[in-house]
Coordinates of C-alpha atoms in Angstrom, one line a residue:
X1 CA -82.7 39.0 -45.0
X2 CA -78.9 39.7 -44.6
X3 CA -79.4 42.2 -47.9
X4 CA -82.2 43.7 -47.1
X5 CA -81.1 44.8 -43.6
X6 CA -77.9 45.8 -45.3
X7 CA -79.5 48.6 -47.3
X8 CA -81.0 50.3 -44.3
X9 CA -77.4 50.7 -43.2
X10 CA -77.9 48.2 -40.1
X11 CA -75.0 47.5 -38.9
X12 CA -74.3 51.3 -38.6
X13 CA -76.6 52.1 -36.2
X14 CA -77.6 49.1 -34.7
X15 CA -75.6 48.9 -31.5
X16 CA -75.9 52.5 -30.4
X17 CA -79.7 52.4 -30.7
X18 CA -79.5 48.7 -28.7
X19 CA -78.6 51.4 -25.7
X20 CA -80.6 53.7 -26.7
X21 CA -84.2 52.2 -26.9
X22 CA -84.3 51.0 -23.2
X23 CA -83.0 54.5 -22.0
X24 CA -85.9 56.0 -23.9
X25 CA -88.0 53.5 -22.1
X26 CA -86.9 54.5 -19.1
X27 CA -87.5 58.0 -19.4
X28 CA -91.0 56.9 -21.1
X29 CA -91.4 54.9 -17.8
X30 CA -90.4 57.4 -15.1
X31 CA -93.0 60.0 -16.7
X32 CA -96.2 58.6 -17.6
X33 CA -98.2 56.3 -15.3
X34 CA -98.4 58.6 -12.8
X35 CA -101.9 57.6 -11.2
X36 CA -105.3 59.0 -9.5
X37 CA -104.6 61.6 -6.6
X38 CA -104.1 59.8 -3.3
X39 CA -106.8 57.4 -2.1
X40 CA -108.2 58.3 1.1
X41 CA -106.4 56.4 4.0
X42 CA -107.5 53.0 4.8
X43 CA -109.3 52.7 0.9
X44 CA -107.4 49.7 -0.7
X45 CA -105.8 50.0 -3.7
X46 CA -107.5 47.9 -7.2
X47 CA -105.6 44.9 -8.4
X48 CA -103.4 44.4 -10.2
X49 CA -103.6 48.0 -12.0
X50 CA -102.6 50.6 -9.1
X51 CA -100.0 50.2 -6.3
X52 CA -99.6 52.3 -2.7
X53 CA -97.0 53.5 -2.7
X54 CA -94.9 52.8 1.1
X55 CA -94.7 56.1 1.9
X56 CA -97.3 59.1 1.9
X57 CA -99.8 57.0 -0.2
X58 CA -99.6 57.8 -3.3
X59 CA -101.3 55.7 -5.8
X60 CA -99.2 55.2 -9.5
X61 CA -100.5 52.5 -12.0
X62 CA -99.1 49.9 -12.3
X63 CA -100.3 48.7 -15.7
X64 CA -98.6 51.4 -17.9
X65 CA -95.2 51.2 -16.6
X66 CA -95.0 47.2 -17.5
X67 CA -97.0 47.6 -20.6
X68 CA -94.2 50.3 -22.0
X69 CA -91.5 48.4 -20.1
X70 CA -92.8 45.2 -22.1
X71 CA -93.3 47.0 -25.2
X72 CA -89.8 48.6 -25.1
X73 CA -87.6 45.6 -24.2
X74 CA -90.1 43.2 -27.5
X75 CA -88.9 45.8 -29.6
X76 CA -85.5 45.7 -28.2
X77 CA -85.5 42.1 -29.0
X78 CA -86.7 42.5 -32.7
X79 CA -84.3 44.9 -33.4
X80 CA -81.0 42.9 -32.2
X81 CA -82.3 39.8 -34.1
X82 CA -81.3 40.8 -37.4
X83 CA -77.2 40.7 -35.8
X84 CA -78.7 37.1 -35.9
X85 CA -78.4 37.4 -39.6
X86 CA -75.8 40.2 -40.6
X87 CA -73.2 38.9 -38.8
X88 CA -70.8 36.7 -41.4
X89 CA -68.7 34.9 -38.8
X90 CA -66.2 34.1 -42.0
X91 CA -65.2 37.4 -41.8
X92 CA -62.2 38.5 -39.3
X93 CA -62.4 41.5 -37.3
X94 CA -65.1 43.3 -35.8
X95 CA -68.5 43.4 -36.7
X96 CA -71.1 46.8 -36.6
X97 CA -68.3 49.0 -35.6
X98 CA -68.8 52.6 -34.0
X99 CA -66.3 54.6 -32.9
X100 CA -66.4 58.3 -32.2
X101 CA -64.6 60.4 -29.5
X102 CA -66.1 60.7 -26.1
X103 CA -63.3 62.4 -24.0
X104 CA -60.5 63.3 -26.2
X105 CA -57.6 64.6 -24.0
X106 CA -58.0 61.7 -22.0
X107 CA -58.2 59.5 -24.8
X108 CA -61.7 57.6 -24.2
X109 CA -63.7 57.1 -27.3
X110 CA -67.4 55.3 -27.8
X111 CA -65.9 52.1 -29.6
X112 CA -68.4 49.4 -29.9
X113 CA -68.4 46.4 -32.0
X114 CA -69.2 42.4 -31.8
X115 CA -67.2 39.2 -32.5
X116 CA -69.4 36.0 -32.2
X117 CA -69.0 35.9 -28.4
X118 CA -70.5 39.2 -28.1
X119 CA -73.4 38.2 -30.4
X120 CA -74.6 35.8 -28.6
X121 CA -74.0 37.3 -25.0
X122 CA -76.2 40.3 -26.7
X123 CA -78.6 37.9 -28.0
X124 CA -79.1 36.2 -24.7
X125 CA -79.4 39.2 -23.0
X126 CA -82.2 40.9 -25.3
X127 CA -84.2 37.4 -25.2
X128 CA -83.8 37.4 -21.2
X129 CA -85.2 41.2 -20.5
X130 CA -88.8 41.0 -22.1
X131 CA -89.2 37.5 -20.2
X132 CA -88.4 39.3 -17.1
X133 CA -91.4 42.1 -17.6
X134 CA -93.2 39.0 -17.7
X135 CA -92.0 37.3 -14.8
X136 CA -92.6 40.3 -12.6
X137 CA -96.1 41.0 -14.3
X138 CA -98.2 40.3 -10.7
X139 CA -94.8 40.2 -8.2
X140 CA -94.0 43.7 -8.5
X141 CA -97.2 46.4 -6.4
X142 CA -95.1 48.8 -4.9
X143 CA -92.9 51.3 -6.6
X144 CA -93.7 49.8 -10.1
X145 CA -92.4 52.9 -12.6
X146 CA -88.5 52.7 -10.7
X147 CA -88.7 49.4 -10.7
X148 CA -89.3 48.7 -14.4
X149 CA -87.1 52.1 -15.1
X150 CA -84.5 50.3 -13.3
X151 CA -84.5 47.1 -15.5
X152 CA -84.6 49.1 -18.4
X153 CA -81.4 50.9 -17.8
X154 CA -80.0 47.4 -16.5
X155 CA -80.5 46.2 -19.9
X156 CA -78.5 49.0 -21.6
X157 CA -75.7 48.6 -19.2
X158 CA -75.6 44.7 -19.9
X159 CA -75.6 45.5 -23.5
X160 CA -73.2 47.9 -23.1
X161 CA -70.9 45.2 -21.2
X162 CA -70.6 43.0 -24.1
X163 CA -70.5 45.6 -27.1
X164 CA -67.5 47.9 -25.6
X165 CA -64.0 48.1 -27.0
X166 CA -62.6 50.5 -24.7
X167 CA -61.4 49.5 -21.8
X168 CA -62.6 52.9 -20.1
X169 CA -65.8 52.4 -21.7
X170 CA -66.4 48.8 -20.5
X171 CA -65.6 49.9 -17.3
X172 CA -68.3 52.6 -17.2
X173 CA -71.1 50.2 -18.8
X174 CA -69.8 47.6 -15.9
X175 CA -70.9 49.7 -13.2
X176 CA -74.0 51.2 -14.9
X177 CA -75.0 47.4 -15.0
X178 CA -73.9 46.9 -10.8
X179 CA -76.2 50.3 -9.7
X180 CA -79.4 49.2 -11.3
X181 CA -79.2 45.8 -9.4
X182 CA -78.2 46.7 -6.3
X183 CA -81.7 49.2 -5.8
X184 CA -83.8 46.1 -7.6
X185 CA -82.5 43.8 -4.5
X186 CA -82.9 46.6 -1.7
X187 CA -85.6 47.8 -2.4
X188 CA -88.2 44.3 -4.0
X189 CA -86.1 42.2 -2.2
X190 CA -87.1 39.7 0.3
X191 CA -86.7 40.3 4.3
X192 CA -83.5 40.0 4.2
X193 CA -82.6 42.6 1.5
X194 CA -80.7 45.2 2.8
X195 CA -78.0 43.0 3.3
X196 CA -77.8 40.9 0.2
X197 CA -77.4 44.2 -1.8
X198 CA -74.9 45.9 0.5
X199 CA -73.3 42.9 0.5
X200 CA -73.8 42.2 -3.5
X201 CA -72.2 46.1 -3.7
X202 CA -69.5 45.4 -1.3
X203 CA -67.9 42.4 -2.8
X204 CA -68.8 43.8 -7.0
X205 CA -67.2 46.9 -6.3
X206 CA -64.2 46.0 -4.6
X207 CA -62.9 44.2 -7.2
X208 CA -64.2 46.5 -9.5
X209 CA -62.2 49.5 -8.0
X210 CA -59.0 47.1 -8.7
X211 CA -59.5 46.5 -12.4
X212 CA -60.2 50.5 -12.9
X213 CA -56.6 51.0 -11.4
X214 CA -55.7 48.6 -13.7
X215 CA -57.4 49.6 -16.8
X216 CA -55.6 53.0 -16.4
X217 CA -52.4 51.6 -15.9
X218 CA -52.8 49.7 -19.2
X219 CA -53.8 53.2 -20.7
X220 CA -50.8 54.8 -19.4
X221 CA -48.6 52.2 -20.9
X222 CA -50.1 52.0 -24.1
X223 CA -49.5 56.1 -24.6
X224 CA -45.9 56.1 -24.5
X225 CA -45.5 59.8 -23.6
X226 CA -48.8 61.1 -25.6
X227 CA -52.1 60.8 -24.9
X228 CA -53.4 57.9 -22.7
X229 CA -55.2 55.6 -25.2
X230 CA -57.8 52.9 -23.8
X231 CA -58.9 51.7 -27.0
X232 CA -58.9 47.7 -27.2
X233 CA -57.4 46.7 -30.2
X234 CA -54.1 49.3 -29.5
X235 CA -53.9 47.9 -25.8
X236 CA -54.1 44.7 -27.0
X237 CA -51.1 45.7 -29.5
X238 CA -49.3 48.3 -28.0
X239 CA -49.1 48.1 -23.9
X240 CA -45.5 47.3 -22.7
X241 CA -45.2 46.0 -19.1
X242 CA -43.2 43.8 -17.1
X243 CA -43.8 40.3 -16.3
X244 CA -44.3 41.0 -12.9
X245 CA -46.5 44.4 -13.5
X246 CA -48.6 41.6 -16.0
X247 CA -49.6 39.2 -12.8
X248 CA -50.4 42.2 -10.9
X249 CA -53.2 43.7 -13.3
X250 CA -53.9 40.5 -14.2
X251 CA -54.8 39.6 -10.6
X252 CA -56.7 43.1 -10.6
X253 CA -59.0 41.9 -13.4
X254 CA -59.3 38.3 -12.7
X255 CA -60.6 39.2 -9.2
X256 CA -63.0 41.4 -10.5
X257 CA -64.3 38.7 -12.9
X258 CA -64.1 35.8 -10.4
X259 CA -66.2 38.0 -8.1
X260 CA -68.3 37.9 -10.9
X261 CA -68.7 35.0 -11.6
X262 CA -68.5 33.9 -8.9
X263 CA -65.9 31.5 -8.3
X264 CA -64.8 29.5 -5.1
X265 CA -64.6 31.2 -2.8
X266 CA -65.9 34.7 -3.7
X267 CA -69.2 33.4 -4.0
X268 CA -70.9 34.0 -0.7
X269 CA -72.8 37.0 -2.4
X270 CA -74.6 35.2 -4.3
X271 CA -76.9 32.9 -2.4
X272 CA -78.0 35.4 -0.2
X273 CA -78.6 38.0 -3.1
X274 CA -80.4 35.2 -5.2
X275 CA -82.8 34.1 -2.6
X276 CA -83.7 37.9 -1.2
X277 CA -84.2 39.1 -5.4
X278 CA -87.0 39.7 -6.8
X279 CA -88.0 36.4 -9.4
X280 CA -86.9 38.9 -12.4
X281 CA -84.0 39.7 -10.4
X282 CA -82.9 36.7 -9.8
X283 CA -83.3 35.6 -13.4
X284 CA -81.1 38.0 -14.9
X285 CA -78.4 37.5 -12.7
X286 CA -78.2 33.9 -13.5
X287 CA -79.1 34.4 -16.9
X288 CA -76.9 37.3 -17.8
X289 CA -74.9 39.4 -14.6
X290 CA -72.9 36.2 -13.7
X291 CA -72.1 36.1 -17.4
X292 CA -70.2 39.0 -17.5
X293 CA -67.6 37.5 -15.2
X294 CA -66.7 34.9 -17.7
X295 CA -66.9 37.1 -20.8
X296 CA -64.8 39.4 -19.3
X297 CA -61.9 36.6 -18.2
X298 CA -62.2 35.6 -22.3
X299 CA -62.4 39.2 -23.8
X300 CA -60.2 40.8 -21.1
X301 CA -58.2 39.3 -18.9
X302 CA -56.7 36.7 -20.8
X303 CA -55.9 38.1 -24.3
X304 CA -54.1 41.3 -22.3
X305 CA -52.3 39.1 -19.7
X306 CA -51.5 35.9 -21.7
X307 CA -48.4 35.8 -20.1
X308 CA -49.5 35.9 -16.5
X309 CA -52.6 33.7 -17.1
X310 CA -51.0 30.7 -18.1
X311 CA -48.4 31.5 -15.9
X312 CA -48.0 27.4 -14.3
X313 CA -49.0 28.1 -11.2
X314 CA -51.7 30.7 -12.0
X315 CA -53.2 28.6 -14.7
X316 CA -53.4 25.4 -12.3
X317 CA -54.9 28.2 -9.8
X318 CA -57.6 28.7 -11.4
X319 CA -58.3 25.4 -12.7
X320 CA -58.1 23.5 -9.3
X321 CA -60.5 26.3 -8.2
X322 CA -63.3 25.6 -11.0
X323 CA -63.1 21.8 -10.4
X324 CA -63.8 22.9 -6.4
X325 CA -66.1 25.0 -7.6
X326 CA -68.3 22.7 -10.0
X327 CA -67.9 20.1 -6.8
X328 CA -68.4 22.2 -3.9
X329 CA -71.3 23.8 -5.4
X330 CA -73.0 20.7 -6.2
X331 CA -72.5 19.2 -2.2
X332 CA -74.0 22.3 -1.2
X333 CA -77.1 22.9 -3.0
X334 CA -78.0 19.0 -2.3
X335 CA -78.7 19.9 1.8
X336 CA -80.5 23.3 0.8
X337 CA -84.0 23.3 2.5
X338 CA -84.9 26.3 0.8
X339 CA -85.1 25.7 -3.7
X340 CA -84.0 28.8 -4.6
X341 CA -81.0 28.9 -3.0
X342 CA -80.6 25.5 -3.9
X343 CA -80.8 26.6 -7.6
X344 CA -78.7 29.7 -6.7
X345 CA -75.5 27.1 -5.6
X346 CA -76.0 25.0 -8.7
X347 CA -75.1 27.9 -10.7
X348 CA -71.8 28.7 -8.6
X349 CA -70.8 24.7 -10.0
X350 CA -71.8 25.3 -13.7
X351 CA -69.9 28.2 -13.6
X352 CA -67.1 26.3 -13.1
X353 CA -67.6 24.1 -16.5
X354 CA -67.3 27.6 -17.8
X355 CA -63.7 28.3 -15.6
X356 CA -62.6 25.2 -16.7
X357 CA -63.0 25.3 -20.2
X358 CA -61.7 28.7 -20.1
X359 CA -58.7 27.6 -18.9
X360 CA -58.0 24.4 -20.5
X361 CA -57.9 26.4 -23.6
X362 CA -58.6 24.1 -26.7
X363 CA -61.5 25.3 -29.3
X364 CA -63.8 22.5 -28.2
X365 CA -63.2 23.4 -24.5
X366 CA -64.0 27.1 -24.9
X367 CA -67.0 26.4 -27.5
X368 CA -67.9 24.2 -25.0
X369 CA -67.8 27.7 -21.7
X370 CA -69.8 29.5 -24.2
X371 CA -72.0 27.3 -24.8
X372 CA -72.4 26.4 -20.9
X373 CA -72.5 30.4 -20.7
X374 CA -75.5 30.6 -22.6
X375 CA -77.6 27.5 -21.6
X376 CA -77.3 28.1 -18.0
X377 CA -78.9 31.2 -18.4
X378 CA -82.0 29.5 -20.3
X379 CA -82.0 26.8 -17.8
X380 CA -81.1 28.4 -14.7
X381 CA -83.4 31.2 -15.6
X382 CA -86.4 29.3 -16.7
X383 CA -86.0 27.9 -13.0
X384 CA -86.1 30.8 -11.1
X385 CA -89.2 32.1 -13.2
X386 CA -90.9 28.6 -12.3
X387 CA -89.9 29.2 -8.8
X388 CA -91.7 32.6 -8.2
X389 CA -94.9 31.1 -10.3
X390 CA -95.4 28.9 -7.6
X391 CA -94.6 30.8 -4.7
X392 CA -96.9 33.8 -5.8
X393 CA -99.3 30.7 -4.9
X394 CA -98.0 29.1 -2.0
X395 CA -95.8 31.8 -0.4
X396 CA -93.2 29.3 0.3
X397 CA -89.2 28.6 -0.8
X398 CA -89.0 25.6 1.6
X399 CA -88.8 22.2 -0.5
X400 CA -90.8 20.8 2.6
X401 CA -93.6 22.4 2.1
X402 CA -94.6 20.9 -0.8
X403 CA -95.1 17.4 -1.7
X404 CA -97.3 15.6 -4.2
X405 CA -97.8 19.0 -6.1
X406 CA -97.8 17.1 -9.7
X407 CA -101.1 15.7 -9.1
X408 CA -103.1 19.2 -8.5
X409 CA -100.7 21.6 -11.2
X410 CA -99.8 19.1 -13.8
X411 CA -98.7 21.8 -16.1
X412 CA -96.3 23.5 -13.4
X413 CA -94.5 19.8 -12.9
X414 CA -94.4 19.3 -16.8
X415 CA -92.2 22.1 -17.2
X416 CA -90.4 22.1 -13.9
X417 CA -89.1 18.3 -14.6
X418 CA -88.0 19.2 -18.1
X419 CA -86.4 22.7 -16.9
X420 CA -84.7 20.1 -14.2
X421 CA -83.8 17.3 -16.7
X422 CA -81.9 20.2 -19.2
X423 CA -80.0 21.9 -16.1
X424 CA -78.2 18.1 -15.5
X425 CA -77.6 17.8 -19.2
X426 CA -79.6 15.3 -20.3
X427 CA -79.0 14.5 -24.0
X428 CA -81.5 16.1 -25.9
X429 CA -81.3 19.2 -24.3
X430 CA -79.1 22.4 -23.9
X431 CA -77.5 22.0 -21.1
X432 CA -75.9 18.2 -22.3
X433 CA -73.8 20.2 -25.3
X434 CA -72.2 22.8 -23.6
X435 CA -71.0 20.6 -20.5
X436 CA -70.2 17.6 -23.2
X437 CA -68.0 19.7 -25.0
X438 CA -66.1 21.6 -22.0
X439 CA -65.5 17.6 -20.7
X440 CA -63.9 16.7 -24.1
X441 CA -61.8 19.8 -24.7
X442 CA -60.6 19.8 -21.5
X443 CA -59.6 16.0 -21.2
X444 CA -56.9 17.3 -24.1
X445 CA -55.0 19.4 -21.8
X446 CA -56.4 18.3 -18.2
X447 CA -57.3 14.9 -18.1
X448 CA -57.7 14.0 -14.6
X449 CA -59.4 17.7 -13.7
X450 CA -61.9 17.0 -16.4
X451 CA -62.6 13.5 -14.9
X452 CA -63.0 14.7 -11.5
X453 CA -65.3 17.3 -12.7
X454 CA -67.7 14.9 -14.5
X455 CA -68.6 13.5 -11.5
X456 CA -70.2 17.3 -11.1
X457 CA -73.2 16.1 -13.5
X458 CA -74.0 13.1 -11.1
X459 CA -73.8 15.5 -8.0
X460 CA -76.7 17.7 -10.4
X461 CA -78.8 15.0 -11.2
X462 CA -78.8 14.1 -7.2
X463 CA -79.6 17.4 -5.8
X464 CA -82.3 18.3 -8.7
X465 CA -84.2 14.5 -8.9
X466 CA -84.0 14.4 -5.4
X467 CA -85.5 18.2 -5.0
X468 CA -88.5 17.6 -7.9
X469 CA -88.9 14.2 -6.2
X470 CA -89.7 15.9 -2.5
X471 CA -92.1 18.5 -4.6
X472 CA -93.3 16.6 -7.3
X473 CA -93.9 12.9 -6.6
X474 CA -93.8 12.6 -3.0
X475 CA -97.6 12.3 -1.0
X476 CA -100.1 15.0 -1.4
X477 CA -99.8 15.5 2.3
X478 CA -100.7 19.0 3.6
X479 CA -103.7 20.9 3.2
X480 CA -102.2 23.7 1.4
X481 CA -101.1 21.8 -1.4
X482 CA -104.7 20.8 -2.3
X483 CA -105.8 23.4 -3.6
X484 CA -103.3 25.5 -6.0
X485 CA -104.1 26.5 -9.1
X486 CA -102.5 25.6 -12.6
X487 CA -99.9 28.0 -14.9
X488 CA -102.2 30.8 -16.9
X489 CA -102.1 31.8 -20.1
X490 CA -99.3 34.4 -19.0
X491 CA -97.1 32.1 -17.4
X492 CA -97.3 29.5 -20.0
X493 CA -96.2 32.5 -22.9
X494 CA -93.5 33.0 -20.5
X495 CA -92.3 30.0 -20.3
X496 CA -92.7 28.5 -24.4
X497 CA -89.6 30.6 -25.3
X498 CA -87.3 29.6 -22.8
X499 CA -88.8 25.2 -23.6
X500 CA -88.3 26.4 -27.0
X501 CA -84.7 27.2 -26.5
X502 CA -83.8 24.6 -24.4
X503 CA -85.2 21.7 -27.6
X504 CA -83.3 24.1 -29.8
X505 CA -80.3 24.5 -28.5
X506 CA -80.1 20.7 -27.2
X507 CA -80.8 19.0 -30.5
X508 CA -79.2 21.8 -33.1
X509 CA -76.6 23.8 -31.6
X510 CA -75.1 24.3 -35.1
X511 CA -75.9 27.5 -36.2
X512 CA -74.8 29.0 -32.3
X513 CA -71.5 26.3 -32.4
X514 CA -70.6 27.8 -36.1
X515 CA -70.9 31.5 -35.1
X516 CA -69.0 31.5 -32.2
X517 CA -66.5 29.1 -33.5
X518 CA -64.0 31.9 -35.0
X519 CA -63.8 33.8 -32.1
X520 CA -63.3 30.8 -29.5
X521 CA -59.8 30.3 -32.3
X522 CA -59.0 33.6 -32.3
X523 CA -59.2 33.7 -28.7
X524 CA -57.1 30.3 -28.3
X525 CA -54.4 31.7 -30.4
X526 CA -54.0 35.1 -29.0
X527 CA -53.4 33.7 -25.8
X528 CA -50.8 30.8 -26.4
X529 CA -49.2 32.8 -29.0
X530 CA -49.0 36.0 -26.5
X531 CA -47.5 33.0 -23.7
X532 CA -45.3 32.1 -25.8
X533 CA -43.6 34.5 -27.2
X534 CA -43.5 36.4 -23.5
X535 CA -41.9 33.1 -22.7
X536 CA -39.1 33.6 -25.5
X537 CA -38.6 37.1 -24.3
X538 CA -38.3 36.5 -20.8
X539 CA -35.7 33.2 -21.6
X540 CA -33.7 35.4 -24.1
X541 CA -31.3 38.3 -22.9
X542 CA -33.2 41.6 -23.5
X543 CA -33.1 44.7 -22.0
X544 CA -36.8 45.9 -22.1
X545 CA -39.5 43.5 -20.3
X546 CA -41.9 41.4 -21.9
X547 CA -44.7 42.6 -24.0
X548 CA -48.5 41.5 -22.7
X549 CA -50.5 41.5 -25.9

């Protein structure tokens, strides 16, 4: 396979046309569908093919936007796959590198390439997106060409996120990935949803504002009198600043990530914009926004800011604020009433097995925050999706409501236990390697942090056996409940990838472990080695200050 996608020149043009194809989408979206002339006032609209729209009555269809949305993002998927098998993660360096100028006399270029981290972040992300189409197949009747316009461009702009190598570039695909999310939440959000977006905006740009001023500081430096250069690899090499300048713009991209991600305790955002998303919305910012938090403290914010990162106190920082995190979480989504946001703090403590192995910095330990990376967003995603299946039915978040459930949609409570079982990490499946391995590696270096965060998995298995206990298993006791109806066929294809993964990934995780397994080295010796030798310049008389590569 590797040889024959070789000789169409793959790796060439592969990542540019991952941005391009949903863009074209888009534009495909926002200018066909267009729909009947306005039905006469008071006429309803036909389901599930046209939409009213809210104001003035216009009538679009809704079955062409999803169809070329769907169509778009499959082939979107197909396309990536073959990184699956050109990339040779053997071989050092970059992998499907572009780089041409974008704005030369300020010195941004369009640098994209891969390591293995990347890979699988892209991978995830173009395996996420179609499911997504699906998800909102029946949710989504008003507005439906912006809507599915809107997760198309998302998808380029998370894409974009993980492929950049300029810093001035991943900036600009950061916040092309903020504005699509923050008009999916406003606008197909719940009651509530004017707030949870201002206040998703609010907290993501703040912090985002920061890291620009720190992004062209690091450009600045890295010119030394010419042209500002923001290129990756020559920041990485080349920026000169003092010690104390390094804990400064570190703090300015750590706080952008740890909004992110969210850490304890910048994660108030994310309950409220969780539960008030749409199901698709809420999916990919479990499965893939939060994400970028952590890929950017791994790609970014350590490797340029060694120095300040493992900086004592700022190391033990951040470490006491993931074990909170994985705890406090954990407490807090076992009183939740409502199951989404029950599911939306459980992700606030598996983000912290992601903090933590990031920061205990051993191999296994950071194999381990990828790994945790990816199989929350199977897990946590495959969740959510379950979650707006059945409320489409019952029209209820409220764990109360239900009760007994198993007996009258056998199917739904097949999948919801096992989706359940994975998210603790049960042996077996997904969600036991990544936590097993951020637990091991980080006993190396933090042995009583990683023991007080195991005690996070029994905290997971309380709040999630309890939950699918109270929906599941407990008496069929309100009228309601009697009479819901079973997954479809479309549900059921939604949901065999993401069951598929989560076997996968739990029982064979070799072939992910082995291609990420470079990178996580290369990313644990950058940063001690740039620690340590800013440490032998700052002990040693020198008349310049210390280096942050």
């Amino acid at each position: 396979m590797r040889e024959l996608l070789t000789s169409f020149g793959y790796e060439r043009w592969i990542l540019p046309a991952l941005l391009l194809i949903p863009l074209v989408g888009a534009a495909v979206v926002l200018m066909v569908g267009r729909g009947r002339p306005a039905l006469p006032p008071g006429q309803p609209t036909s389901e599930p093919e046209v939409s009213r729209e809210a104001a003035g009555g216009d009538v679009f269809e809704v079955g062409p936007a999803r169809t070329i949305a769907l169509i778009t993002l499959l082939v979107e998927l197909v396309v990536s796959l073959g990184l699956w098998f050109t990339y040779q993660p053997q071989t050092a360096g970059w992998h499907a590198v572009v780089d041409v100028p974008w704005i030369p006399d300020w010195g941004v270029r369009f640098t994209l390439g891969i390591d293995g981290i990347a890979l699988m972040m892209i991978l995830l992300t173009t395996f996420t997106m179609p499911l997504s189409v699906l998800g909102s197949w029946t949710g989504i009747r008003t507005k439906p060409r912006p809507y599915y316009a809107l997760l198309l461009i998302l998808t380029s702009g998370l894409l974009g996120v993980f492929m950049a190598r300029d810093l001035f570039l991943f900036y600009v695909f950061w916040e092309v990935a903020l504005v699509p999310m923050y008009f999916i939440i406003g606008i197909w959000g719940g009651e509530r949803r004017i707030y949870a977006s201002i206040k998703f905006f609010i907290y993501t740009m703040l912090g985002s504002l920061l890291m620009l001023v720190a992004i062209l500081w690091l450009g600045l430096s890295a010119a030394r009198g010419g042209a500002p250069n923001f290129s990756y690899d020559y920041v990485l090499a080349n920026a000169v600043v003092s010690h104390r300048a390094s804990l400064w713009m570190f703090g300015a991209f750590a706080l952008a990530f740890a909004v992110k991600v969210p850490m304890f305790p910048l994660h108030t955002w994310l309950p409220d914009a969780h539960v008030e998303a749409p199901t698709a919305g809420s999916v990919i910012l479990a499965g893939i926004m939060l994400k970028m938090g952590t890929y950017g403290f791994i790609r970014f914010a350590l490797p340029l800011f060694p120095d300040a990162a493992m900086e004592p106190w700022v190391r033990g920082l951040f470490l006491g604020l993931a074990v909170v995190g994985i705890l406090y979480g954990a407490l807090v989504a076992m009183v939740q009433p409502d199951f989404k946001k029950l599911v939306a703090y459980s992700s606030v403590s598996h983000l912290g097995f992601v903090m933590l192995g990031i920061f205990a910095l051993t191999v296994q330990s950071v194999q381990g925050a990828l790994m945790v990376m990816i199989n929350h967003g199977v897990s946590t995603g495959a969740l959510f999706f379950l979650i707006g299946m059945i409320y489409e039915r019952r029209h209820s978040r409220q764990i109360a409501a239900y009760g007994g459930i198993a007996r009258v949609v056998p199917m739904f409570a097949a999948l919801l236990t096992l989706v359940s079982l994975s998210s603790i990490g049960l042996p077996g499946t997904n969600g036991f390697v990544g936590e097993f391995l951020v637990l091991i590696g980080a006993f190396r270096t933090q042995p009583w942090l990683a023991t007080i965060a195991a005690t996070g998995v029994i905290f997971a298995a309380a709040y999630l056996l309890w939950a699918i206990q109270r929906i599941l298993f407990n008496p069929l006791d309100k009228a309601e409940n009697a009479h819901l109806t079973d997954l479809n066929g479309r549900e059921l294809l939604l949901m065999a990838p993401l069951v598929a993964a989560i076997v996968w990934l739990g029982v064979y995780p070799k072939p992910v472990l082995e291609r990420m397994e470079p990178a996580a080295q290369a990313f644990v010796r950058r940063v001690e080695s740039g620690a340590a030798r800013a440490g032998s310049v700052a002990e040693a008389p020198a008349s310049r200050p210390g280096v942050a590569r």
